[in-house]
PDB file of C-alpha atoms in Angstrom:
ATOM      1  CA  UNK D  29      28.942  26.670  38.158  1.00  0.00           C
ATOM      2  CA  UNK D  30      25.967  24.897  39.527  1.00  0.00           C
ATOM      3  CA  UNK D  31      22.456  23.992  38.758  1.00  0.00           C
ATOM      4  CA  UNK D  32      20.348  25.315  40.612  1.00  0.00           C
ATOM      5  CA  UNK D  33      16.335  25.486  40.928  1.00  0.00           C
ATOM      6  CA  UNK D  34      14.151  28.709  42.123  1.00  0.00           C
ATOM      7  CA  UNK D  35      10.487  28.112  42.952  1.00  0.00           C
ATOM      8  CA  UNK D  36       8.015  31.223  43.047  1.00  0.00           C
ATOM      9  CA  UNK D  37       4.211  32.451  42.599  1.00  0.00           C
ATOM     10  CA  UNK D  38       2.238  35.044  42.286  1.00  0.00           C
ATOM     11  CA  UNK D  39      -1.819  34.959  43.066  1.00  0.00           C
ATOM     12  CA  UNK D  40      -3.565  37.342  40.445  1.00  0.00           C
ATOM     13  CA  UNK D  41      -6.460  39.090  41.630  1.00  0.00           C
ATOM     14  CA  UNK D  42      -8.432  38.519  38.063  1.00  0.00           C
ATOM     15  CA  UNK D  43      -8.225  36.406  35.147  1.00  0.00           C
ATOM     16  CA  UNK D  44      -7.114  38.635  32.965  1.00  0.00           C
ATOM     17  CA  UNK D  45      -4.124  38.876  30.377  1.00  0.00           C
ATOM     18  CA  UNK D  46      -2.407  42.152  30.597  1.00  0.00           C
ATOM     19  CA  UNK D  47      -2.714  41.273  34.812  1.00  0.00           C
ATOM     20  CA  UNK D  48      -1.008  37.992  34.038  1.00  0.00           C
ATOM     21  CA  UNK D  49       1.807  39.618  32.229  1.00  0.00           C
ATOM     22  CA  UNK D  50       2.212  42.167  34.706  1.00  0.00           C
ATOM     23  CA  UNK D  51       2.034  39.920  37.890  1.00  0.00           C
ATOM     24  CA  UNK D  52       4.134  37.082  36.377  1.00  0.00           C
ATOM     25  CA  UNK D  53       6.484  39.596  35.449  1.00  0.00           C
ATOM     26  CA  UNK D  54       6.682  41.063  38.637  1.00  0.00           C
ATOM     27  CA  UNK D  55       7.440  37.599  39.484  1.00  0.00           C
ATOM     28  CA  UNK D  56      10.115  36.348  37.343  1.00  0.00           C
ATOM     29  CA  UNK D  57      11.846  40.343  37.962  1.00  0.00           C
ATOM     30  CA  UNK D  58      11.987  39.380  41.060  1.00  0.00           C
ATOM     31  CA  UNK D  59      13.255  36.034  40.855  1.00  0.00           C
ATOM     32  CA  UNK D  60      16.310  37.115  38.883  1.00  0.00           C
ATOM     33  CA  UNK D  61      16.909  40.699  41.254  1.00  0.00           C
ATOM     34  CA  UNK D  62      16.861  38.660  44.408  1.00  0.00           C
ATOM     35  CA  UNK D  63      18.834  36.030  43.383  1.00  0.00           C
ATOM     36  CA  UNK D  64      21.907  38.160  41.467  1.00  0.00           C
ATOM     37  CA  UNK D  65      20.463  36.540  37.887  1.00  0.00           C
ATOM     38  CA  UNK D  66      20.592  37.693  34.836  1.00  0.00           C
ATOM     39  CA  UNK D  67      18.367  36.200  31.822  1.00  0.00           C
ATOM     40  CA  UNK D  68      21.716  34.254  30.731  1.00  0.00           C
ATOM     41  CA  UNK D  69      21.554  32.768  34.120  1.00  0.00           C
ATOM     42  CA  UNK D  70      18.862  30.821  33.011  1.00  0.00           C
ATOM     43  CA  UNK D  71      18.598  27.426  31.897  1.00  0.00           C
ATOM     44  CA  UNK D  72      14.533  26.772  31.349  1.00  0.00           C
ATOM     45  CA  UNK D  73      11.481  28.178  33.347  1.00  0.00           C
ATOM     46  CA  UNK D  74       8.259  25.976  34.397  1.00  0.00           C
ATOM     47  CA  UNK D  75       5.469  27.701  34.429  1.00  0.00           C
ATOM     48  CA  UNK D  76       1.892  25.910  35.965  1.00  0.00           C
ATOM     49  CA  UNK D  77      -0.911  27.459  36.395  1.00  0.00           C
ATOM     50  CA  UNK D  78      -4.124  26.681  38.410  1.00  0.00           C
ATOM     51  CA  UNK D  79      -7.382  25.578  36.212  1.00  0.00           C
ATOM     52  CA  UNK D  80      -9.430  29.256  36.635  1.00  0.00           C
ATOM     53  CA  UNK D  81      -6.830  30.589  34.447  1.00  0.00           C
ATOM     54  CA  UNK D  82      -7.060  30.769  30.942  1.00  0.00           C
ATOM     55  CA  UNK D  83      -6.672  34.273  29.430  1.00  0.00           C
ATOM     56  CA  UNK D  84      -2.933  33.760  28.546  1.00  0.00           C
ATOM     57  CA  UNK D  85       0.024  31.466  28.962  1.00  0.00           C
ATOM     58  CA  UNK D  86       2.294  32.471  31.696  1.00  0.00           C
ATOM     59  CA  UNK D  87       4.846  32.069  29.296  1.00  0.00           C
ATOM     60  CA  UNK D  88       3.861  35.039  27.753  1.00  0.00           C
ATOM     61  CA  UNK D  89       4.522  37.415  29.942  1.00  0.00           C
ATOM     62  CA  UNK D  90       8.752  35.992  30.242  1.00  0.00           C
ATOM     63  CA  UNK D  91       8.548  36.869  26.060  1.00  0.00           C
ATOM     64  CA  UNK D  92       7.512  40.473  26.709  1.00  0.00           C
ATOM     65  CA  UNK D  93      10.487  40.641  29.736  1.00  0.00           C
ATOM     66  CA  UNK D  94      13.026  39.564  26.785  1.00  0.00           C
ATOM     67  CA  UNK D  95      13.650  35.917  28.139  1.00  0.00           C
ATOM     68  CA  UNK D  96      13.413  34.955  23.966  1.00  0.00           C
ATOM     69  CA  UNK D  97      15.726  32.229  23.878  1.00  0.00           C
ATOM     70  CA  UNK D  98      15.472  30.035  27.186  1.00  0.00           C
ATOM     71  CA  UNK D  99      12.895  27.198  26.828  1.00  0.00           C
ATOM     72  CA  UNK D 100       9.542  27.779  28.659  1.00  0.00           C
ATOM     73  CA  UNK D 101       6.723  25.256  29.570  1.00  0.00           C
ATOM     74  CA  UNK D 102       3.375  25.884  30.666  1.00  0.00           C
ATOM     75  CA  UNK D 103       1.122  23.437  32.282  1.00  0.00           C
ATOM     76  CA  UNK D 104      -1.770  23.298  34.286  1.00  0.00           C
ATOM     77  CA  UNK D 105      -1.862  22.765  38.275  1.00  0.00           C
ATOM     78  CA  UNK D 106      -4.093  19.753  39.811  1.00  0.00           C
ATOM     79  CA  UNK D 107      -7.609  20.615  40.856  1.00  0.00           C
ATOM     80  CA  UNK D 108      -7.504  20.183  44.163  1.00  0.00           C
ATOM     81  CA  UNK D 109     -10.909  21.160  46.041  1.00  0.00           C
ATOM     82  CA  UNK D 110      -9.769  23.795  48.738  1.00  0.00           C
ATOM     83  CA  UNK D 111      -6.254  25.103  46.570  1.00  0.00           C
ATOM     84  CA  UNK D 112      -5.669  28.565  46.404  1.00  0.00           C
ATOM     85  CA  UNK D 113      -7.235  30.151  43.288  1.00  0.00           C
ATOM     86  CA  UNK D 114      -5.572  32.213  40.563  1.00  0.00           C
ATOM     87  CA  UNK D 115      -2.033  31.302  41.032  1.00  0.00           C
ATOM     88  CA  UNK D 116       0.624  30.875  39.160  1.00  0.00           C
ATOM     89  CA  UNK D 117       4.158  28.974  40.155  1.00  0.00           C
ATOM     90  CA  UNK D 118       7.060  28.907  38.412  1.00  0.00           C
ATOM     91  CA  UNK D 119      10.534  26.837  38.779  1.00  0.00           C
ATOM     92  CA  UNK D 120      13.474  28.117  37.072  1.00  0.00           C
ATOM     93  CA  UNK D 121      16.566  25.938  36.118  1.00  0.00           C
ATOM     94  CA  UNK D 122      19.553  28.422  36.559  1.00  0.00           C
ATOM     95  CA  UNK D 123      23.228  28.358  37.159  1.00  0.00           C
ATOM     96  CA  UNK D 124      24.913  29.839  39.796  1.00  0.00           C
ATOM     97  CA  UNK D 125      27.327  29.654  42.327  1.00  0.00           C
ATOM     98  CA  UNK D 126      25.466  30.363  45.520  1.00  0.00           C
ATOM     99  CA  UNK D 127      25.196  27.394  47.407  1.00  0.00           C
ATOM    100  CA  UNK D 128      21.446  25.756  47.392  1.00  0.00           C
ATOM    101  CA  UNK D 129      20.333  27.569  51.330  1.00  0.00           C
ATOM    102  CA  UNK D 130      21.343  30.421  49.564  1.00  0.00           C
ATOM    103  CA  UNK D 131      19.048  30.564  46.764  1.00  0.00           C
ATOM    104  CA  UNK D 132      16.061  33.165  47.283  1.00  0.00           C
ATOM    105  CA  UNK D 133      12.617  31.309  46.555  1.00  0.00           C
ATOM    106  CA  UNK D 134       9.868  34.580  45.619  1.00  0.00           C
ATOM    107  CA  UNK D 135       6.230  34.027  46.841  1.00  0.00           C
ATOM    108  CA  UNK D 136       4.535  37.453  46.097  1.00  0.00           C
ATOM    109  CA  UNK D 137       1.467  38.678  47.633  1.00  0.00           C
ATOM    110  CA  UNK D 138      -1.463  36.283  49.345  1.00  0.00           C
ATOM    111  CA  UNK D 139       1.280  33.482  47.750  1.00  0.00           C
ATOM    112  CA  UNK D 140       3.323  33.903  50.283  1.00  0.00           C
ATOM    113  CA  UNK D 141       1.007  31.725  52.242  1.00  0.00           C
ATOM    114  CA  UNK D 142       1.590  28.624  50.096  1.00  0.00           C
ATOM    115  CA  UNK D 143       5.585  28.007  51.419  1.00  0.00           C
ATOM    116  CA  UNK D 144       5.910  30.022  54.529  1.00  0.00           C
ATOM    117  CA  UNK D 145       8.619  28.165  55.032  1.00  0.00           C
ATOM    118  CA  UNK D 146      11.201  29.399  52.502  1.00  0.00           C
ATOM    119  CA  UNK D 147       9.073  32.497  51.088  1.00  0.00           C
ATOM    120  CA  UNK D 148      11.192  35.411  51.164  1.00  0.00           C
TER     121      UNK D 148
END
């Protein structure tokens, strides 16, 4: 079994908790659905998020999916004058056995504009 990494994000539309933890959850279900996962599958989850967010950790939202005993880490994006607002990205350590070209990256919504190149 291999290690493998899966990069995502979701733009929210507001700054708002219970949106976080259902956008980022929408995320992350996504993430393990397209890619044949299941949470023990997972190895550790990165979680940044740009600086207009603050109403929760992303984090949060992988607790209320069940994903209780795989380390998480939240930290903040770079400011970077012209950057997409509201987004959050996450990049999941997993095992599997697809090979890495096989391994479906999730860019949902207007965040499918930030990797057109290997959003699914």
């Amino acid at each position: 079994m291999a290690v493998r990494a899966v990069r995502g994000a979701v733009q929210l539309e507001r700054d708002e908790a219970g949106h976080m933890d259902e956008q980022v959850g929408a995320l992350l279900t996504a993430v393990l659905e397209r890619n044949g996962l299941t949470t023990d599958d997972l190895i550790s989850i990165w979680f940044t998020a740009t600086p207009d967010l603050h109403s929760d950790f992303p984090a949060a939202a992988a607790r209320k999916l069940g994903i209780t005993d795989v380390p998480l880490i939240c930290a903040q994006e770079l400011d970077i004058e012209g950057a997409m607002p509201r987004v959050v990205r996450v990049l999941a350590h997993i095992e599997s056995d697809r090979p890495r070209a096989e391994i479906a990256h999730v860019y949902l919504g207007a965040a499918a504009a930030l990797r057109k190149d290997i959003a699914q």
